[in-house]
Coordinates of C-alpha atoms in Angstrom, one line a residue:
Chain A
X1346 CA -6.9 -19.5 -11.8
X1347 CA -4.2 -17.8 -13.8
X1348 CA -2.5 -14.4 -13.5
X1349 CA -2.3 -14.4 -9.7
X1350 CA 1.4 -13.6 -9.7
X1351 CA 0.9 -10.8 -12.1
X1352 CA -1.8 -9.3 -9.8
X1353 CA 0.6 -9.5 -7.0
X1354 CA 3.0 -7.3 -8.9
X1355 CA 0.3 -4.7 -9.6
X1356 CA -0.9 -4.7 -6.0
X1357 CA 2.7 -4.3 -4.7
X1358 CA 3.1 -1.1 -6.7
X1359 CA -0.4 0.2 -6.0
X1360 CA 0.3 -0.2 -2.3
X1361 CA 3.5 1.9 -2.4
X1362 CA 2.5 5.3 -1.2
X1363 CA 3.3 8.8 -2.5
X1364 CA 4.9 7.6 -5.7
X1365 CA 7.7 5.7 -3.9
X1366 CA 9.7 3.1 -5.8
X1367 CA 9.7 -0.4 -4.3
X1368 CA 12.5 -2.9 -5.2
X1369 CA 12.3 -4.3 -8.6
X1370 CA 10.5 -7.7 -8.3
X1371 CA 12.7 -9.7 -10.7
X1372 CA 11.5 -13.0 -9.3
X1373 CA 7.9 -12.0 -9.8
X1374 CA 8.4 -11.0 -13.4
X1375 CA 10.2 -14.2 -14.1
X1376 CA 7.3 -16.3 -12.7
X1377 CA 4.8 -14.4 -14.8
X1378 CA 6.9 -15.0 -17.9
X1379 CA 7.1 -18.7 -17.1
X1380 CA 3.3 -18.9 -16.7
X1381 CA 3.0 -17.1 -20.1
X1382 CA 5.3 -19.6 -21.7
X1383 CA 3.3 -22.6 -20.3
X1384 CA 0.0 -21.1 -21.5
X1385 CA 1.5 -20.4 -24.9
X1386 CA 2.8 -23.9 -25.4
X1387 CA -0.5 -25.5 -24.3
X1388 CA -2.3 -23.3 -26.8
X1389 CA 0.1 -24.2 -29.6
X1390 CA -0.6 -27.8 -28.9
X1391 CA -4.3 -27.4 -28.7
X1392 CA -4.4 -25.3 -31.9
X1393 CA -2.8 -28.2 -33.7
X1394 CA -5.4 -30.6 -32.3
X1395 CA -8.1 -28.2 -33.4
X1396 CA -6.8 -27.8 -36.9
X1397 CA -5.6 -31.2 -37.9
X1398 CA -7.3 -33.4 -35.3
X1399 CA -10.8 -31.9 -35.9
X1400 CA -11.1 -30.7 -32.3
X1401 CA -13.1 -27.6 -32.9
X1402 CA -14.4 -28.0 -29.3
X1403 CA -11.0 -26.8 -28.0
X1404 CA -11.6 -23.3 -29.3
X1405 CA -13.2 -22.0 -26.1
X1406 CA -10.3 -23.4 -24.1
X1407 CA -7.8 -21.8 -26.4
X1408 CA -9.6 -18.4 -26.0
X1409 CA -9.5 -18.9 -22.2
X1410 CA -5.7 -19.3 -22.2
X1411 CA -5.3 -16.5 -24.7
X1412 CA -7.3 -14.1 -22.4
X1413 CA -4.9 -15.1 -19.6
X1414 CA -1.9 -14.4 -21.8
X1415 CA -3.2 -11.0 -22.6
X1416 CA -3.9 -10.3 -19.0
X1417 CA -0.4 -11.3 -17.9
X1418 CA 1.0 -9.1 -20.6
X1419 CA -1.1 -6.1 -19.5
X1420 CA -0.2 -6.5 -15.8
X1421 CA 3.5 -6.8 -16.7
X1422 CA 3.6 -3.8 -19.0
X1423 CA 1.6 -1.6 -16.6
X1424 CA 4.0 -2.6 -13.8
X1425 CA 7.0 -1.7 -15.8
X1426 CA 5.5 1.5 -17.1
X1427 CA 4.3 2.8 -13.7
X1428 CA 7.8 2.2 -12.3
X1429 CA 9.2 4.3 -15.1
X1430 CA 6.8 7.1 -14.2
X1431 CA 8.1 6.9 -10.6
X1432 CA 11.7 6.8 -11.8
X1433 CA 11.1 9.9 -14.0
X1434 CA 9.7 11.7 -10.9
X1435 CA 12.9 11.0 -9.1
X1436 CA 14.9 13.2 -11.6
X1437 CA 12.6 16.1 -10.8
X1438 CA 12.4 15.7 -7.1
X1439 CA 15.9 14.3 -6.2
X1440 CA 18.0 15.8 -8.9
X1441 CA 20.4 13.9 -11.2
X1442 CA 22.3 12.0 -8.5
X1443 CA 20.1 9.4 -6.7
X1444 CA 20.9 8.1 -3.2
X1445 CA 22.3 4.6 -3.4
X1446 CA 19.4 3.1 -1.6
X1447 CA 17.1 4.1 -4.4
X1448 CA 19.5 2.8 -7.1
X1449 CA 19.4 -0.6 -5.5
X1450 CA 15.7 -0.7 -6.1
X1451 CA 16.1 -0.3 -9.8
X1452 CA 16.9 -2.9 -12.4
X1453 CA 19.8 -2.4 -14.7
X1454 CA 17.5 -1.5 -17.6
X1455 CA 15.7 1.0 -15.4
X1456 CA 19.0 2.6 -14.4
X1457 CA 19.9 2.8 -18.1
X1458 CA 16.5 4.5 -18.8
X1459 CA 17.1 7.0 -16.0
X1460 CA 20.5 7.9 -17.5
X1461 CA 19.1 8.4 -20.9
X1462 CA 16.2 10.5 -19.5
X1463 CA 18.7 12.7 -17.7
X1464 CA 20.7 13.2 -20.9
X1465 CA 17.6 14.1 -22.9
X1466 CA 16.5 16.6 -20.2
X1467 CA 20.0 18.1 -20.0
X1468 CA 20.2 18.5 -23.8
X1469 CA 16.8 20.2 -23.8
X1470 CA 17.6 22.5 -21.0
X1471 CA 20.9 23.5 -22.7
X1472 CA 18.9 24.4 -25.9
X1473 CA 16.9 27.0 -24.0
X1474 CA 17.7 30.6 -22.9
X1475 CA 20.9 31.4 -24.8
X1476 CA 24.5 30.4 -24.1
X1477 CA 24.1 28.9 -20.6
X1478 CA 20.8 27.2 -21.1
X1479 CA 17.9 27.2 -18.6
X1480 CA 17.5 24.9 -15.6
X1481 CA 13.8 24.2 -15.7
X1482 CA 14.0 22.1 -12.6
X1483 CA 14.4 25.3 -10.6
X1484 CA 11.7 27.8 -9.7
X1485 CA 9.0 25.1 -9.4
X1486 CA 7.0 27.5 -7.4
X1487 CA 6.7 31.1 -8.7
X1488 CA 9.2 33.1 -6.5
X1489 CA 8.3 36.4 -4.8
X1490 CA 11.8 37.7 -5.0
X1491 CA 15.3 36.7 -6.2
X1492 CA 16.7 36.4 -2.7
X1493 CA 15.8 34.2 0.3
X1494 CA 16.2 36.2 3.5
X1495 CA 19.4 37.9 2.7
X1496 CA 21.7 35.0 3.2
X1497 CA 21.9 33.2 -0.1
X1498 CA 20.5 34.0 -3.5
X1499 CA 17.5 31.9 -4.4
X1500 CA 18.9 30.2 -7.4
X1501 CA 21.7 28.7 -5.3
X1502 CA 19.4 27.3 -2.7
X1503 CA 16.4 25.8 -4.4
X1504 CA 17.9 22.4 -5.3
X1505 CA 19.3 22.0 -1.8
X1506 CA 16.1 22.9 -0.1
X1507 CA 14.1 20.5 -2.3
X1508 CA 16.6 17.7 -1.4
X1509 CA 16.1 18.4 2.3
X1510 CA 19.6 19.8 2.9
X1511 CA 18.6 23.4 3.7
X1512 CA 15.4 24.7 5.2
X1513 CA 13.7 27.8 3.8
X1514 CA 12.9 30.0 6.8
X1515 CA 10.4 32.8 6.1
X1516 CA 10.6 35.8 8.4
Chain B
X190 CA 1.4 13.3 -3.1
X191 CA 4.6 13.2 -5.0
X192 CA 4.5 16.3 -7.2
X193 CA 6.2 14.8 -10.2
X194 CA 4.6 11.4 -10.3
X195 CA 1.6 11.3 -12.6
X196 CA 0.1 7.9 -12.6
X197 CA -2.1 6.6 -15.5
X198 CA -5.7 7.4 -14.4
X199 CA -8.7 5.1 -14.6
X200 CA -10.8 5.1 -17.7
X201 CA -13.4 2.7 -16.3
X202 CA -16.2 5.4 -16.1
X203 CA -15.8 5.8 -19.9
X204 CA -16.3 3.4 -22.7
X205 CA -13.1 1.5 -22.1
X206 CA -10.6 0.9 -19.3
X207 CA -7.1 2.3 -19.6
X208 CA -4.7 -0.5 -20.5
X209 CA -1.9 0.9 -18.3
X210 CA -4.0 2.0 -15.4
X211 CA -3.2 0.1 -12.2
X212 CA -6.6 1.1 -10.8
X213 CA -8.4 -0.4 -13.8
X214 CA -6.4 -3.6 -13.5
X215 CA -7.5 -3.9 -9.9
X216 CA -11.0 -3.1 -10.7
X217 CA -11.2 -5.7 -13.5
X218 CA -10.0 -8.3 -11.1
X219 CA -13.3 -8.3 -9.3
X220 CA -15.6 -11.2 -10.0
X221 CA -19.1 -11.6 -11.4
X222 CA -21.4 -14.7 -11.8
X223 CA -21.2 -16.4 -15.2
X224 CA -22.6 -19.5 -16.8
X225 CA -20.7 -21.6 -19.3
X226 CA -22.7 -22.1 -22.5
X227 CA -20.4 -24.7 -24.0
X228 CA -18.1 -27.4 -22.5
X229 CA -14.5 -26.2 -22.0
X230 CA -12.1 -29.1 -22.3
X231 CA -8.9 -29.5 -20.3
X232 CA -9.7 -26.7 -17.9
X233 CA -11.5 -28.3 -15.0
X234 CA -8.3 -28.6 -12.9
X235 CA -8.4 -24.9 -12.4
X236 CA -11.9 -25.1 -10.9
X237 CA -11.4 -27.5 -7.9
X238 CA -15.2 -27.7 -7.3
X239 CA -15.4 -29.6 -10.6
X240 CA -12.2 -31.5 -10.0
X241 CA -11.2 -34.8 -11.5
X242 CA -14.6 -36.3 -12.1
X243 CA -15.6 -33.7 -14.6
X244 CA -15.4 -35.8 -17.7
X245 CA -13.1 -37.6 -20.1
X246 CA -11.1 -34.6 -21.3
X247 CA -11.0 -32.8 -17.9
X248 CA -13.7 -30.6 -19.3
X249 CA -15.5 -27.9 -17.5
X250 CA -19.1 -28.8 -18.3
X251 CA -21.6 -26.7 -20.1
X252 CA -24.0 -25.0 -17.8
X253 CA -21.5 -24.6 -15.0
X254 CA -22.2 -21.6 -12.7
X255 CA -19.0 -19.9 -11.6
X256 CA -17.5 -16.6 -10.7
X257 CA -15.1 -15.2 -13.2
X258 CA -13.0 -12.0 -12.9
X259 CA -14.3 -9.2 -15.1
X260 CA -11.3 -9.4 -17.5
X261 CA -12.0 -13.0 -18.3
X262 CA -15.7 -12.5 -18.7
X263 CA -15.1 -9.6 -21.0
X264 CA -12.6 -11.7 -23.1
X265 CA -14.8 -14.7 -23.5
X266 CA -18.1 -12.9 -24.0
X267 CA -19.7 -12.3 -27.4
X268 CA -23.2 -11.1 -28.2
X269 CA -24.2 -14.6 -29.3
X270 CA -23.2 -16.0 -25.9
X271 CA -21.5 -18.9 -27.4
X272 CA -19.0 -19.4 -24.7
X273 CA -20.6 -17.9 -21.6
X274 CA -23.4 -15.8 -20.4
X275 CA -23.2 -13.3 -17.6
X276 CA -25.4 -12.6 -14.7
X277 CA -25.6 -9.2 -12.9
X278 CA -24.1 -9.1 -9.4
X279 CA -26.8 -8.4 -6.8
X280 CA -25.9 -4.8 -6.1
X281 CA -26.6 -3.9 -9.7
X282 CA -30.0 -5.7 -9.8
X283 CA -33.4 -4.2 -9.2
X284 CA -33.6 -4.9 -5.5
X285 CA -30.5 -2.9 -4.6
X286 CA -31.2 -0.2 -7.2
X287 CA -34.4 0.5 -5.3
X288 CA -32.4 0.8 -2.1
X289 CA -30.0 3.3 -3.7
X290 CA -32.9 5.4 -5.0
X291 CA -34.4 5.6 -1.6
X292 CA -31.3 6.9 0.1
X293 CA -28.0 6.7 -1.6
X294 CA -26.0 8.1 1.3
X295 CA -26.4 5.3 3.8
X296 CA -24.9 2.6 1.7
X297 CA -21.4 1.4 2.3
X298 CA -20.1 1.4 -1.3
X299 CA -16.7 0.3 -0.3
X300 CA -18.0 -3.0 1.0
X301 CA -20.1 -3.4 -2.1
X302 CA -17.3 -2.8 -4.5
X303 CA -14.8 -1.3 -3.8
X304 CA -15.0 -0.1 -7.4
X305 CA -18.8 0.3 -7.5
X306 CA -19.0 2.9 -10.3
X307 CA -16.1 1.6 -12.4
X308 CA -17.2 -2.0 -12.3
X309 CA -20.8 -1.0 -12.9
X310 CA -19.9 1.0 -15.9
X311 CA -17.9 -1.8 -17.5
X312 CA -20.8 -4.2 -16.8
X313 CA -22.7 -2.4 -19.5
X314 CA -20.5 -4.2 -22.1
X315 CA -22.6 -7.4 -21.5
X316 CA -25.7 -6.1 -23.2
X317 CA -28.1 -6.8 -20.4
X318 CA -31.7 -5.7 -21.0
X319 CA -31.3 -3.8 -17.7
X320 CA -28.4 -1.6 -19.0
X321 CA -30.5 1.6 -19.2
X322 CA -31.7 1.1 -15.6
X323 CA -28.2 0.3 -14.4
X324 CA -26.7 3.4 -15.9
X325 CA -29.5 5.5 -14.5
X326 CA -28.9 4.0 -11.1
X327 CA -25.1 4.6 -11.2
X328 CA -25.7 8.2 -12.2
X329 CA -28.4 8.9 -9.6
X330 CA -26.5 7.2 -6.8
X331 CA -23.5 9.4 -7.5
X332 CA -25.6 12.5 -7.7
X333 CA -27.2 11.6 -4.3
X334 CA -23.8 11.2 -2.6
X335 CA -21.7 13.8 -4.3
X336 CA -22.8 16.8 -2.3
X337 CA -21.8 15.2 1.0
X338 CA -18.4 14.1 -0.3
X339 CA -17.7 17.6 -1.6
X340 CA -18.8 19.3 1.6
X341 CA -16.8 17.0 3.9
X342 CA -13.7 17.2 1.8
X343 CA -13.8 21.0 1.8
X344 CA -14.5 21.4 5.5
X345 CA -12.2 18.9 7.1
X346 CA -8.8 20.4 7.7
X347 CA -6.0 18.6 9.6
X348 CA -8.5 16.1 11.1
X349 CA -8.9 12.3 11.0
X350 CA -10.9 11.5 7.9
X351 CA -11.2 7.7 8.3
X352 CA -14.8 7.8 9.3
X353 CA -15.7 10.0 6.4
X354 CA -14.1 7.9 3.7
X355 CA -15.0 4.4 5.1
X356 CA -18.1 4.1 3.1
X357 CA -16.9 5.6 -0.1
X358 CA -15.9 3.6 -3.1
X359 CA -12.5 4.0 -4.8
X360 CA -13.7 6.7 -7.2
X361 CA -15.3 8.7 -4.5
X362 CA -12.2 8.4 -2.3
X363 CA -10.2 9.8 -5.2
X364 CA -12.6 12.8 -5.4
X365 CA -12.4 13.3 -1.7
X366 CA -8.6 13.3 -1.8
X367 CA -8.6 15.9 -4.6
X368 CA -10.9 18.1 -2.6
X369 CA -8.5 17.8 0.4
X370 CA -5.5 18.7 -1.7
X371 CA -7.3 21.8 -2.9
X372 CA -8.2 22.7 0.6
X373 CA -4.6 22.2 1.9
X374 CA -3.2 24.2 -1.0
X375 CA -5.6 27.0 -0.2
X376 CA -4.7 27.0 3.5
X377 CA -1.1 27.1 2.6
X378 CA -1.6 30.1 0.3
X379 CA -3.6 31.9 2.9
X380 CA -0.7 31.5 5.4
X381 CA 1.6 33.0 2.9
X382 CA 3.5 29.7 2.5
X383 CA 2.8 29.3 -1.2
X384 CA 6.2 30.8 -2.3
X385 CA 8.1 28.9 0.4
X386 CA 10.3 26.3 -1.1
X387 CA 9.8 23.0 0.8
X388 CA 11.6 19.7 0.6
X389 CA 9.8 17.6 -1.9
X390 CA 7.3 15.2 -0.4
X391 CA 9.0 12.3 -2.1
X392 CA 12.3 13.1 -0.5
X393 CA 10.7 13.5 3.0
X394 CA 9.0 10.1 2.7
X395 CA 12.2 8.4 1.7
X396 CA 14.0 9.9 4.7
X397 CA 11.3 8.6 7.1
X398 CA 11.5 5.0 5.8
X399 CA 14.2 2.7 7.1
X400 CA 16.1 1.1 4.3
X401 CA 16.2 -2.3 6.0
X402 CA 15.9 -4.1 2.6
X403 CA 19.4 -2.8 1.8
X404 CA 20.9 -5.2 4.2
X405 CA 19.6 -8.3 2.4

C-alpha cells in the first residue's frame, strides 16, 4: 500500500512530546517525493492509454494513484507546517539565539524561515511604544510588581529565567 | 505543554477533517471494510492476497472484499458506488450500538478506535441508511461518558492517571488533558505561584534530553 513512508513522518512528529523539534528527516522526505514521482509517471502513462488506447477501464486505477498522490502531499505539507509551528515557538521560548543542538535539527530552509521570522518580529516590536519599541516577549505573565525580590529589576531577569539561567525565588 | 506551540487541531468531529492536522491524518489512516464494484487493472500487486494470479492485466477483481484506509475510501467513493462500496465497521453497527446505549462507560474506546468519535463522524460521508442512528449513538455515547471524564480530570491532582485514561479514545484523552491543565493552573494560582516566572517547559524538556544524535 502506498504512503507508508509519509505516515512515518507524521507519526515521528506526533510522537515528539511537548512541542519538541526532532531532527529534519531529509531522507524520509526524499523517499516520499520519489514515490510521488513514480505514481505520477504511472498515471501519465495510463491516462494516455485511457485516452488514445480506449482503456476507459483504467480510470479507477488512475483515481487510486491520484488519491495516493494527494495523501502523500497532505502528509508532507502537514509535516513541514507543524515543524514551522514548533520552530516559531522556539523564538518565544528560547529567545533569538538558539542552542546549536537545536540548530542541527533544522533544515537550511527552516533556519532561513526562523531568521526571517525573527526579523519580522523585531521590526514589529520596534514599531510599538515610541522610540525604543516594546519587547513583547517579556511580561508573559502579568507581573505583581516591577521588582523581583530586591536583587534585580524584573525587566532584566525575565528572559534569563525563562531560558533557565536564573531561578525566580519567591519569599 | 509548550506554551508557544499551537498545533493544528482536529476537525474530524465537524463536517471535514483539517488538512494540516496531524491528528486527523492519523485518524484517517484507520481502515474500514470495502468492496470493489469494478475491476481495477494493474493494482493487484499491492494486495498480496490477490497476487499474481489475479488476471491478465494484474487487475484487482470486481467484488473483492478488502480493508482500505479511510482516506482512500473517501477518495474513491461516490454516491453511485461506481468504484467501491463501503461497509460499516462492527463497532458502528447495531449490535455494538445497543451495547453503548446500555452502558457507555464500561467500553474500552481506545481499543475500539483509538479515534472512535472522529472516525465515526467521518463515516457519515458514506451515506449509509444507518447514518441517523450512528450519529445518535456517537452523541449519546459521549454524553454517557463525559461526566466521569470531567470529574476525574478535575479531581486527580499529582497522581498517576494511566488507569483513568486507558479506556478513553483520543478525543476524550484530549479533554481529560485540558481538564488537568486547568486544575494544575488553578492549584498554581492558589499557591500564589501564578506571577512567578518559571523556565519555559520547552527549555526544561530540552535540558533533560541527552543530545546523543549530535554525535552522528
